[in-house]
Amino acid sequence: MSFEDLPNDIDKLKKLFLKEISEKEQEISQLKDTILLLQHRKFGPQSEKSPKEQLNLFNELEDIIEEDSSDEDTEEIKYTRKKGKRSPLPAELPRVEEIIDLSEEEKIGMKCIGEEISEKLEITPAKVFVKRTIRKKYAPIEGGKESNIKVAPLPQELLPKSMASSSLIAYIITAKFCDALPLYRQEKIFKRVSADITRQSMARWLIKVSEKVIPLYNLLQEKMLDGDYLQMDETVIQVLKEKNKKATSKSYMWVRHRPGDQPILLFDYDPTRKSEVPVRLLEGFKGYLQVDGYIGYNHVCSENALIRVGCWDHCRRKFNDALKTS
């Protein structure tokens, strides 16, 4: 607004200035909140745990009533702390008994009146051994062609042309995906027990096994999409030496989850975050889709007529940000 546009009336001029000052103060307050929030994100703790006062946000009336009643009469409460007892070891674990007895000389003139039992949890570290499969070969007694030689067939194996048994593959998969033990750490553990297994070999084995479980993945996906409620999210990962992409570029792991008594959790990799990905992954699905506010889900929700459900974690995050700047 130019100087010529200002009103000549003093009251109107005052109202105009008060309005401008109020807008500027509001803008300054918002900028201060933004600065505080950015400083907290950079230098403060990342935990979203909130103080006790925030948890009482909706309990104000109840708190006031409790404070008022506490002023009327005070009751002294005494209690005694009970000494905790150690939980017994699981009954389903096998027991190996070790009997400790007196010597024969010490038992002279004595009779057994009972026994004292104590239990400790023992563990045997993983044992690595080589399983040799020996197949006997048979040929006709009176001679014959080599084609007449008989030998029992090999039992079926998960990876037939590999030195890895099914038990070893299962051990590696469990350690990596259930216990978060990377392959390079497993490589060191195996080397410590004289089993020289490189992470490259383990990676090849896992890729081959993943190809074998594709039919199982397809069955789980069909069962998942037959339901009427899914949770979905995507997370950033980096892939090295990916074709036509820089190592610093972003790729995504898309996660679909069907909760319940028999939950299903599927991971799908895609180099992009485009809306075509959820359209492909949710083909044929009808019902409720719980996702965050990413606009990439708008297309599939519209195309499949899905009911989009929000996320309490993302809602709480806004309150947590407001708490940090207030």
mmCIF file of C-alpha atoms in Angstrom:
data_model
loop_
_atom_site.group_PDB
_atom_site.id
_atom_site.type_symbol
_atom_site.label_atom_id
_atom_site.label_comp_id
_atom_site.label_asym_id
_atom_site.label_seq_id
_atom_site.Cartn_x
_atom_site.Cartn_y
_atom_site.Cartn_z
ATOM 1 C CA MET A 1 0.000 0.000 0.000
ATOM 2 C CA SER A 2 1.419 3.378 -1.036
ATOM 3 C CA PHE A 3 1.360 6.513 1.096
ATOM 4 C CA GLU A 4 -1.327 8.047 -1.120
ATOM 5 C CA ASP A 5 -3.650 5.095 -0.443
ATOM 6 C CA LEU A 6 -3.672 5.662 3.317
ATOM 7 C CA PRO A 7 -7.003 6.987 4.664
ATOM 8 C CA ASN A 8 -7.183 10.531 6.065
ATOM 9 C CA ASP A 9 -9.516 9.505 8.870
ATOM 10 C CA ILE A 10 -7.484 8.915 12.064
ATOM 11 C CA ASP A 11 -9.722 6.094 13.375
ATOM 12 C CA LYS A 12 -9.522 4.196 10.079
ATOM 13 C CA LEU A 13 -5.777 4.762 10.036
ATOM 14 C CA LYS A 14 -5.433 3.328 13.555
ATOM 15 C CA LYS A 15 -7.478 0.228 12.627
ATOM 16 C CA LEU A 16 -5.343 -0.287 9.530
ATOM 17 C CA PHE A 17 -2.089 -0.062 11.504
ATOM 18 C CA LEU A 18 -3.396 -2.351 14.258
ATOM 19 C CA LYS A 19 -4.392 -4.919 11.625
ATOM 20 C CA GLU A 20 -0.959 -4.742 9.978
ATOM 21 C CA ILE A 21 0.810 -5.048 13.333
ATOM 22 C CA SER A 22 -1.346 -8.050 14.307
ATOM 23 C CA GLU A 23 -0.592 -9.824 11.011
ATOM 24 C CA LYS A 24 3.145 -9.143 11.362
ATOM 25 C CA GLU A 25 3.190 -10.398 14.965
ATOM 26 C CA GLN A 26 1.412 -13.566 13.870
ATOM 27 C CA GLU A 27 3.909 -14.061 11.043
ATOM 28 C CA ILE A 28 6.850 -13.477 13.401
ATOM 29 C CA SER A 29 5.411 -15.987 15.881
ATOM 30 C CA GLN A 30 5.040 -18.612 13.149
ATOM 31 C CA LEU A 31 8.612 -18.022 11.972
ATOM 32 C CA LYS A 32 9.903 -18.355 15.534
ATOM 33 C CA ASP A 33 8.040 -21.657 15.904
ATOM 34 C CA THR A 34 9.553 -22.872 12.632
ATOM 35 C CA ILE A 35 13.064 -21.926 13.771
ATOM 36 C CA LEU A 36 12.585 -23.640 17.147
ATOM 37 C CA LEU A 37 11.274 -26.789 15.469
ATOM 38 C CA LEU A 38 14.174 -26.898 12.980
ATOM 39 C CA GLN A 39 16.685 -26.359 15.789
ATOM 40 C CA HIS A 40 15.092 -29.159 17.806
ATOM 41 C CA ARG A 41 15.142 -31.523 14.822
ATOM 42 C CA LYS A 42 18.826 -30.813 14.190
ATOM 43 C CA PHE A 43 20.204 -30.632 17.710
ATOM 44 C CA GLY A 44 17.530 -32.153 19.983
ATOM 45 C CA PRO A 45 16.637 -35.786 20.720
ATOM 46 C CA GLN A 46 14.626 -37.608 18.044
ATOM 47 C CA SER A 47 12.353 -39.450 20.474
ATOM 48 C CA GLU A 48 8.651 -38.615 20.337
ATOM 49 C CA LYS A 49 8.127 -39.414 24.001
ATOM 50 C CA SER A 50 6.141 -36.654 25.623
ATOM 51 C CA PRO A 51 6.161 -35.363 29.196
ATOM 52 C CA LYS A 52 3.449 -36.294 31.651
ATOM 53 C CA GLU A 53 1.713 -32.941 31.134
ATOM 54 C CA GLN A 54 0.900 -33.788 27.505
ATOM 55 C CA LEU A 55 -0.656 -37.106 28.482
ATOM 56 C CA ASN A 56 -3.021 -35.167 30.746
ATOM 57 C CA LEU A 57 -4.123 -32.919 27.886
ATOM 58 C CA PHE A 58 -7.673 -34.285 27.885
ATOM 59 C CA ASN A 59 -7.866 -35.026 31.617
ATOM 60 C CA GLU A 60 -8.129 -31.456 32.846
ATOM 61 C CA LEU A 61 -11.602 -31.805 34.370
ATOM 62 C CA GLU A 62 -10.746 -35.042 36.143
ATOM 63 C CA ASP A 63 -7.498 -33.537 37.468
ATOM 64 C CA ILE A 64 -9.331 -30.492 38.836
ATOM 65 C CA ILE A 65 -11.853 -32.730 40.632
ATOM 66 C CA GLU A 66 -9.055 -34.829 42.125
ATOM 67 C CA GLU A 67 -7.177 -31.741 43.316
ATOM 68 C CA ASP A 68 -10.363 -30.344 44.877
ATOM 69 C CA SER A 69 -11.173 -33.580 46.688
ATOM 70 C CA SER A 70 -7.622 -33.909 47.958
ATOM 71 C CA ASP A 71 -7.957 -30.553 49.720
ATOM 72 C CA GLU A 72 -10.999 -31.729 51.718
ATOM 73 C CA ASP A 73 -9.398 -34.614 53.509
ATOM 74 C CA THR A 74 -5.987 -36.236 53.369
ATOM 75 C CA GLU A 75 -5.608 -39.957 53.859
ATOM 76 C CA GLU A 76 -2.270 -41.495 54.765
ATOM 77 C CA ILE A 77 -1.580 -44.636 52.796
ATOM 78 C CA LYS A 78 1.104 -47.086 53.850
ATOM 79 C CA TYR A 79 2.293 -50.057 51.873
ATOM 80 C CA THR A 80 5.059 -52.604 52.031
ATOM 81 C CA ARG A 81 7.091 -53.657 49.037
ATOM 82 C CA LYS A 82 6.982 -57.367 48.326
ATOM 83 C CA LYS A 83 10.239 -59.038 47.496
ATOM 84 C CA GLY A 84 10.114 -60.241 43.925
ATOM 85 C CA LYS A 85 10.599 -63.901 43.114
ATOM 86 C CA ARG A 86 12.462 -65.182 40.111
ATOM 87 C CA SER A 87 10.211 -66.755 37.516
ATOM 88 C CA PRO A 88 10.699 -70.514 37.153
ATOM 89 C CA LEU A 89 12.482 -71.755 34.065
ATOM 90 C CA PRO A 90 10.096 -72.874 31.269
ATOM 91 C CA ALA A 91 8.689 -76.343 31.890
ATOM 92 C CA GLU A 92 8.804 -77.204 28.170
ATOM 93 C CA LEU A 93 12.611 -77.041 28.075
ATOM 94 C CA PRO A 94 14.331 -80.453 28.352
ATOM 95 C CA ARG A 95 16.083 -81.246 31.634
ATOM 96 C CA VAL A 96 19.520 -82.841 31.972
ATOM 97 C CA GLU A 97 20.022 -84.052 35.525
ATOM 98 C CA GLU A 98 23.325 -84.041 37.391
ATOM 99 C CA ILE A 99 23.158 -86.003 40.645
ATOM 100 C CA ILE A 100 25.632 -85.008 43.328
ATOM 101 C CA ASP A 101 25.819 -87.477 46.193
ATOM 102 C CA LEU A 102 27.941 -88.086 49.293
ATOM 103 C CA SER A 103 30.767 -90.550 49.129
ATOM 104 C CA GLU A 104 30.122 -94.105 50.314
ATOM 105 C CA GLU A 105 32.099 -93.486 53.509
ATOM 106 C CA GLU A 106 30.078 -90.367 54.310
ATOM 107 C CA LYS A 107 26.799 -92.286 53.869
ATOM 108 C CA ILE A 108 27.638 -94.907 56.512
ATOM 109 C CA GLY A 109 24.953 -94.770 59.188
ATOM 110 C CA MET A 110 22.880 -92.256 57.173
ATOM 111 C CA LYS A 111 19.613 -92.585 55.267
ATOM 112 C CA CYS A 112 18.262 -90.444 52.402
ATOM 113 C CA ILE A 113 15.395 -88.197 53.508
ATOM 114 C CA GLY A 114 14.964 -86.099 50.366
ATOM 115 C CA GLU A 115 16.839 -83.941 47.926
ATOM 116 C CA GLU A 116 17.547 -80.293 47.164
ATOM 117 C CA ILE A 117 17.010 -79.225 43.561
ATOM 118 C CA SER A 118 18.352 -76.084 41.871
ATOM 119 C CA GLU A 119 18.061 -75.207 38.178
ATOM 120 C CA LYS A 120 20.291 -73.159 35.908
ATOM 121 C CA LEU A 121 19.797 -72.373 32.241
ATOM 122 C CA GLU A 122 22.490 -73.960 30.064
ATOM 123 C CA ILE A 123 23.190 -73.378 26.374
ATOM 124 C CA THR A 124 25.182 -75.260 23.767
ATOM 125 C CA PRO A 125 26.599 -72.952 21.059
ATOM 126 C CA ALA A 126 25.687 -73.715 17.443
ATOM 127 C CA LYS A 127 27.611 -76.713 16.154
ATOM 128 C CA VAL A 128 28.946 -76.683 12.606
ATOM 129 C CA PHE A 129 29.694 -80.032 11.007
ATOM 130 C CA VAL A 130 29.983 -81.551 7.553
ATOM 131 C CA LYS A 131 27.300 -84.026 6.573
ATOM 132 C CA ARG A 132 28.659 -86.680 4.212
ATOM 133 C CA THR A 133 26.126 -88.439 2.024
ATOM 134 C CA ILE A 134 27.527 -91.786 0.885
ATOM 135 C CA ARG A 135 25.631 -93.634 -1.855
ATOM 136 C CA LYS A 136 26.553 -97.199 -2.600
ATOM 137 C CA LYS A 137 27.056 -98.116 -6.250
ATOM 138 C CA TYR A 138 26.058 -101.495 -7.617
ATOM 139 C CA ALA A 139 26.925 -103.318 -10.828
ATOM 140 C CA PRO A 140 25.898 -106.711 -12.221
ATOM 141 C CA ILE A 141 27.895 -109.584 -10.662
ATOM 142 C CA GLU A 142 28.798 -111.094 -14.025
ATOM 143 C CA GLY A 143 29.794 -107.835 -15.608
ATOM 144 C CA GLY A 144 27.828 -105.586 -17.870
ATOM 145 C CA LYS A 145 27.683 -102.143 -19.364
ATOM 146 C CA GLU A 146 28.238 -98.984 -17.315
ATOM 147 C CA SER A 147 24.601 -98.100 -17.948
ATOM 148 C CA ASN A 148 23.624 -101.047 -15.753
ATOM 149 C CA ILE A 149 25.324 -99.550 -12.695
ATOM 150 C CA LYS A 150 22.797 -98.585 -10.055
ATOM 151 C CA VAL A 151 23.089 -95.958 -7.326
ATOM 152 C CA ALA A 152 20.427 -94.611 -4.946
ATOM 153 C CA PRO A 153 19.196 -91.113 -5.893
ATOM 154 C CA LEU A 154 20.185 -88.119 -3.800
ATOM 155 C CA PRO A 155 17.555 -86.831 -1.381
ATOM 156 C CA GLN A 156 15.872 -83.602 -2.439
ATOM 157 C CA GLU A 157 17.732 -80.458 -1.393
ATOM 158 C CA LEU A 158 16.813 -76.787 -1.384
ATOM 159 C CA LEU A 159 19.923 -75.873 -3.415
ATOM 160 C CA PRO A 160 21.084 -79.149 -5.041
ATOM 161 C CA LYS A 161 24.328 -77.877 -6.631
ATOM 162 C CA SER A 162 25.478 -76.012 -3.547
ATOM 163 C CA MET A 163 27.447 -76.963 -0.463
ATOM 164 C CA ALA A 164 24.754 -75.291 1.668
ATOM 165 C CA SER A 165 22.238 -77.576 3.335
ATOM 166 C CA SER A 166 18.658 -76.564 4.062
ATOM 167 C CA SER A 167 19.485 -76.159 7.760
ATOM 168 C CA LEU A 168 22.348 -73.760 6.955
ATOM 169 C CA ILE A 169 20.133 -71.680 4.646
ATOM 170 C CA ALA A 170 17.431 -71.529 7.327
ATOM 171 C CA TYR A 171 20.026 -70.452 9.904
ATOM 172 C CA ILE A 172 21.326 -67.623 7.678
ATOM 173 C CA ILE A 173 17.813 -66.387 6.817
ATOM 174 C CA THR A 174 16.732 -66.382 10.476
ATOM 175 C CA ALA A 175 19.889 -64.573 11.582
ATOM 176 C CA LYS A 176 19.588 -61.916 8.889
ATOM 177 C CA PHE A 177 15.863 -61.200 8.719
ATOM 178 C CA CYS A 178 14.708 -62.095 12.250
ATOM 179 C CA ASP A 179 17.799 -61.231 14.324
ATOM 180 C CA ALA A 180 19.069 -58.324 12.126
ATOM 181 C CA LEU A 181 22.493 -59.924 11.716
ATOM 182 C CA PRO A 182 24.071 -58.718 8.425
ATOM 183 C CA LEU A 183 25.883 -61.171 6.190
ATOM 184 C CA TYR A 184 29.300 -59.627 6.839
ATOM 185 C CA ARG A 185 28.884 -60.303 10.563
ATOM 186 C CA GLN A 186 27.715 -63.848 9.905
ATOM 187 C CA GLU A 187 30.816 -64.297 7.757
ATOM 188 C CA LYS A 188 32.989 -63.478 10.811
ATOM 189 C CA ILE A 189 30.967 -65.780 13.054
ATOM 190 C CA PHE A 190 31.338 -68.725 10.651
ATOM 191 C CA LYS A 191 35.061 -68.041 10.285
ATOM 192 C CA ARG A 192 35.431 -68.217 14.066
ATOM 193 C CA VAL A 193 34.159 -71.824 14.012
ATOM 194 C CA SER A 194 36.386 -72.795 11.039
ATOM 195 C CA ALA A 195 33.582 -72.547 8.443
ATOM 196 C CA ASP A 196 34.862 -70.258 5.696
ATOM 197 C CA ILE A 197 31.636 -68.951 4.120
ATOM 198 C CA THR A 198 31.857 -65.650 2.260
ATOM 199 C CA ARG A 199 29.056 -63.101 2.264
ATOM 200 C CA GLN A 200 28.994 -63.293 -1.549
ATOM 201 C CA SER A 201 28.135 -66.998 -1.349
ATOM 202 C CA MET A 202 25.441 -66.360 1.248
ATOM 203 C CA ALA A 203 23.961 -63.563 -0.900
ATOM 204 C CA ARG A 204 23.765 -65.882 -3.935
ATOM 205 C CA TRP A 205 22.076 -68.570 -1.849
ATOM 206 C CA LEU A 206 19.445 -66.151 -0.543
ATOM 207 C CA ILE A 207 18.680 -64.880 -4.046
ATOM 208 C CA LYS A 208 18.179 -68.439 -5.310
ATOM 209 C CA VAL A 209 15.951 -69.294 -2.337
ATOM 210 C CA SER A 210 13.873 -66.145 -2.894
ATOM 211 C CA GLU A 211 13.134 -67.349 -6.419
ATOM 212 C CA LYS A 212 11.929 -70.691 -5.063
ATOM 213 C CA VAL A 213 9.413 -69.095 -2.676
ATOM 214 C CA ILE A 214 7.687 -66.989 -5.354
ATOM 215 C CA PRO A 215 4.667 -69.383 -5.427
ATOM 216 C CA LEU A 216 4.301 -68.923 -1.659
ATOM 217 C CA TYR A 217 4.522 -65.144 -2.092
ATOM 218 C CA ASN A 218 1.778 -65.276 -4.745
ATOM 219 C CA LEU A 219 -0.522 -67.260 -2.453
ATOM 220 C CA LEU A 220 0.040 -64.811 0.424
ATOM 221 C CA GLN A 221 -0.640 -61.886 -1.886
ATOM 222 C CA GLU A 222 -3.915 -63.408 -3.094
ATOM 223 C CA LYS A 223 -5.043 -63.987 0.482
ATOM 224 C CA MET A 224 -4.022 -60.466 1.460
ATOM 225 C CA LEU A 225 -5.906 -58.768 -1.379
ATOM 226 C CA ASP A 226 -9.034 -60.825 -0.634
ATOM 227 C CA GLY A 227 -9.411 -58.992 2.684
ATOM 228 C CA ASP A 228 -11.012 -55.590 3.252
ATOM 229 C CA TYR A 229 -8.349 -53.824 5.347
ATOM 230 C CA LEU A 230 -4.688 -53.171 4.554
ATOM 231 C CA GLN A 231 -1.888 -50.992 5.878
ATOM 232 C CA MET A 232 0.695 -49.698 3.416
ATOM 233 C CA ASP A 233 3.833 -47.569 3.494
ATOM 234 C CA GLU A 234 7.028 -46.991 1.551
ATOM 235 C CA THR A 235 10.520 -46.414 2.897
ATOM 236 C CA VAL A 236 13.662 -45.082 1.255
ATOM 237 C CA ILE A 237 16.580 -47.418 0.530
ATOM 238 C CA GLN A 238 19.785 -47.018 -1.470
ATOM 239 C CA VAL A 239 20.803 -49.541 -4.085
ATOM 240 C CA LEU A 240 24.405 -49.649 -5.283
ATOM 241 C CA LYS A 241 25.273 -50.276 -8.933
ATOM 242 C CA GLU A 242 21.646 -50.084 -10.059
ATOM 243 C CA LYS A 243 21.178 -49.776 -13.803
ATOM 244 C CA ASN A 244 20.603 -46.211 -15.051
ATOM 245 C CA LYS A 245 20.633 -44.805 -11.504
ATOM 246 C CA LYS A 246 23.254 -43.077 -9.372
ATOM 247 C CA ALA A 247 24.302 -44.731 -6.130
ATOM 248 C CA THR A 248 23.093 -41.662 -4.225
ATOM 249 C CA SER A 249 19.604 -41.740 -5.764
ATOM 250 C CA LYS A 250 16.574 -42.928 -3.817
ATOM 251 C CA SER A 251 14.816 -46.232 -4.293
ATOM 252 C CA TYR A 252 11.879 -47.571 -2.296
ATOM 253 C CA MET A 253 10.740 -50.645 -0.421
ATOM 254 C CA TRP A 254 6.942 -50.817 -0.456
ATOM 255 C CA VAL A 255 5.399 -52.619 2.511
ATOM 256 C CA ARG A 256 1.892 -54.110 2.671
ATOM 257 C CA HIS A 257 0.519 -55.440 5.942
ATOM 258 C CA ARG A 258 -2.699 -57.261 6.746
ATOM 259 C CA PRO A 259 -3.082 -57.380 10.550
ATOM 260 C CA GLY A 260 -5.127 -59.920 12.445
ATOM 261 C CA ASP A 261 -4.800 -63.386 13.960
ATOM 262 C CA GLN A 262 -2.920 -64.536 10.846
ATOM 263 C CA PRO A 263 -1.021 -61.415 9.761
ATOM 264 C CA ILE A 264 0.608 -61.139 6.337
ATOM 265 C CA LEU A 265 3.548 -58.813 5.680
ATOM 266 C CA LEU A 266 4.927 -58.437 2.149
ATOM 267 C CA PHE A 267 7.861 -56.327 0.931
ATOM 268 C CA ASP A 268 8.172 -55.185 -2.687
ATOM 269 C CA TYR A 269 11.078 -53.241 -4.149
ATOM 270 C CA ASP A 270 10.610 -50.540 -6.769
ATOM 271 C CA PRO A 271 13.078 -47.907 -7.993
ATOM 272 C CA THR A 272 10.386 -45.201 -7.992
ATOM 273 C CA ARG A 273 7.732 -43.714 -5.734
ATOM 274 C CA LYS A 274 5.230 -43.143 -8.520
ATOM 275 C CA SER A 275 1.506 -43.661 -8.005
ATOM 276 C CA GLU A 276 1.576 -46.545 -10.496
ATOM 277 C CA VAL A 277 3.301 -48.725 -7.869
ATOM 278 C CA PRO A 278 0.406 -48.893 -5.336
ATOM 279 C CA VAL A 279 -2.003 -49.280 -8.284
ATOM 280 C CA ARG A 280 -0.105 -52.418 -9.304
ATOM 281 C CA LEU A 281 0.359 -53.760 -5.769
ATOM 282 C CA LEU A 282 -3.299 -53.223 -4.823
ATOM 283 C CA GLU A 283 -4.882 -54.549 -7.997
ATOM 284 C CA GLY A 284 -8.278 -56.031 -7.150
ATOM 285 C CA PHE A 285 -8.273 -54.857 -3.526
ATOM 286 C CA LYS A 286 -11.466 -53.319 -2.128
ATOM 287 C CA GLY A 287 -12.016 -51.895 1.343
ATOM 288 C CA TYR A 288 -10.059 -49.765 3.812
ATOM 289 C CA LEU A 289 -6.495 -48.621 3.115
ATOM 290 C CA GLN A 290 -4.513 -47.123 5.996
ATOM 291 C CA VAL A 291 -1.661 -44.939 4.748
ATOM 292 C CA ASP A 292 0.041 -41.639 5.499
ATOM 293 C CA GLY A 293 -0.652 -38.358 3.704
ATOM 294 C CA TYR A 294 1.448 -39.113 0.610
ATOM 295 C CA ILE A 295 -0.441 -38.016 -2.523
ATOM 296 C CA GLY A 296 0.854 -41.059 -4.417
ATOM 297 C CA TYR A 297 -1.982 -43.096 -2.901
ATOM 298 C CA ASN A 298 -4.693 -40.769 -4.259
ATOM 299 C CA HIS A 299 -4.804 -42.500 -7.639
ATOM 300 C CA VAL A 300 -5.312 -46.045 -6.318
ATOM 301 C CA CYS A 301 -7.900 -44.870 -3.760
ATOM 302 C CA SER A 302 -9.867 -43.187 -6.526
ATOM 303 C CA GLU A 303 -9.488 -45.994 -9.068
ATOM 304 C CA ASN A 304 -10.375 -48.819 -6.633
ATOM 305 C CA ALA A 305 -12.938 -46.757 -4.682
ATOM 306 C CA LEU A 306 -10.951 -47.404 -1.486
ATOM 307 C CA ILE A 307 -11.795 -45.845 1.879
ATOM 308 C CA ARG A 308 -8.646 -44.070 2.997
ATOM 309 C CA VAL A 309 -7.873 -44.302 6.720
ATOM 310 C CA GLY A 310 -5.446 -42.016 8.557
ATOM 311 C CA CYS A 311 -2.616 -42.873 10.909
ATOM 312 C CA TRP A 312 -2.499 -41.933 14.609
ATOM 313 C CA ASP A 313 1.325 -41.815 14.567
ATOM 314 C CA HIS A 314 1.304 -39.045 11.976
ATOM 315 C CA CYS A 315 -1.444 -37.226 13.856
ATOM 316 C CA ARG A 316 0.521 -37.442 17.108
ATOM 317 C CA ARG A 317 3.606 -36.071 15.356
ATOM 318 C CA LYS A 318 1.830 -32.749 14.726
ATOM 319 C CA PHE A 319 0.979 -32.432 18.434
ATOM 320 C CA ASN A 320 4.553 -33.339 19.294
ATOM 321 C CA ASP A 321 5.897 -30.596 16.985
ATOM 322 C CA ALA A 322 3.509 -28.084 18.527
ATOM 323 C CA LEU A 323 4.642 -29.114 22.001
ATOM 324 C CA LYS A 324 8.293 -28.432 21.115
ATOM 325 C CA THR A 325 7.552 -24.866 19.970
ATOM 326 C CA SER A 326 5.025 -23.856 22.642
#
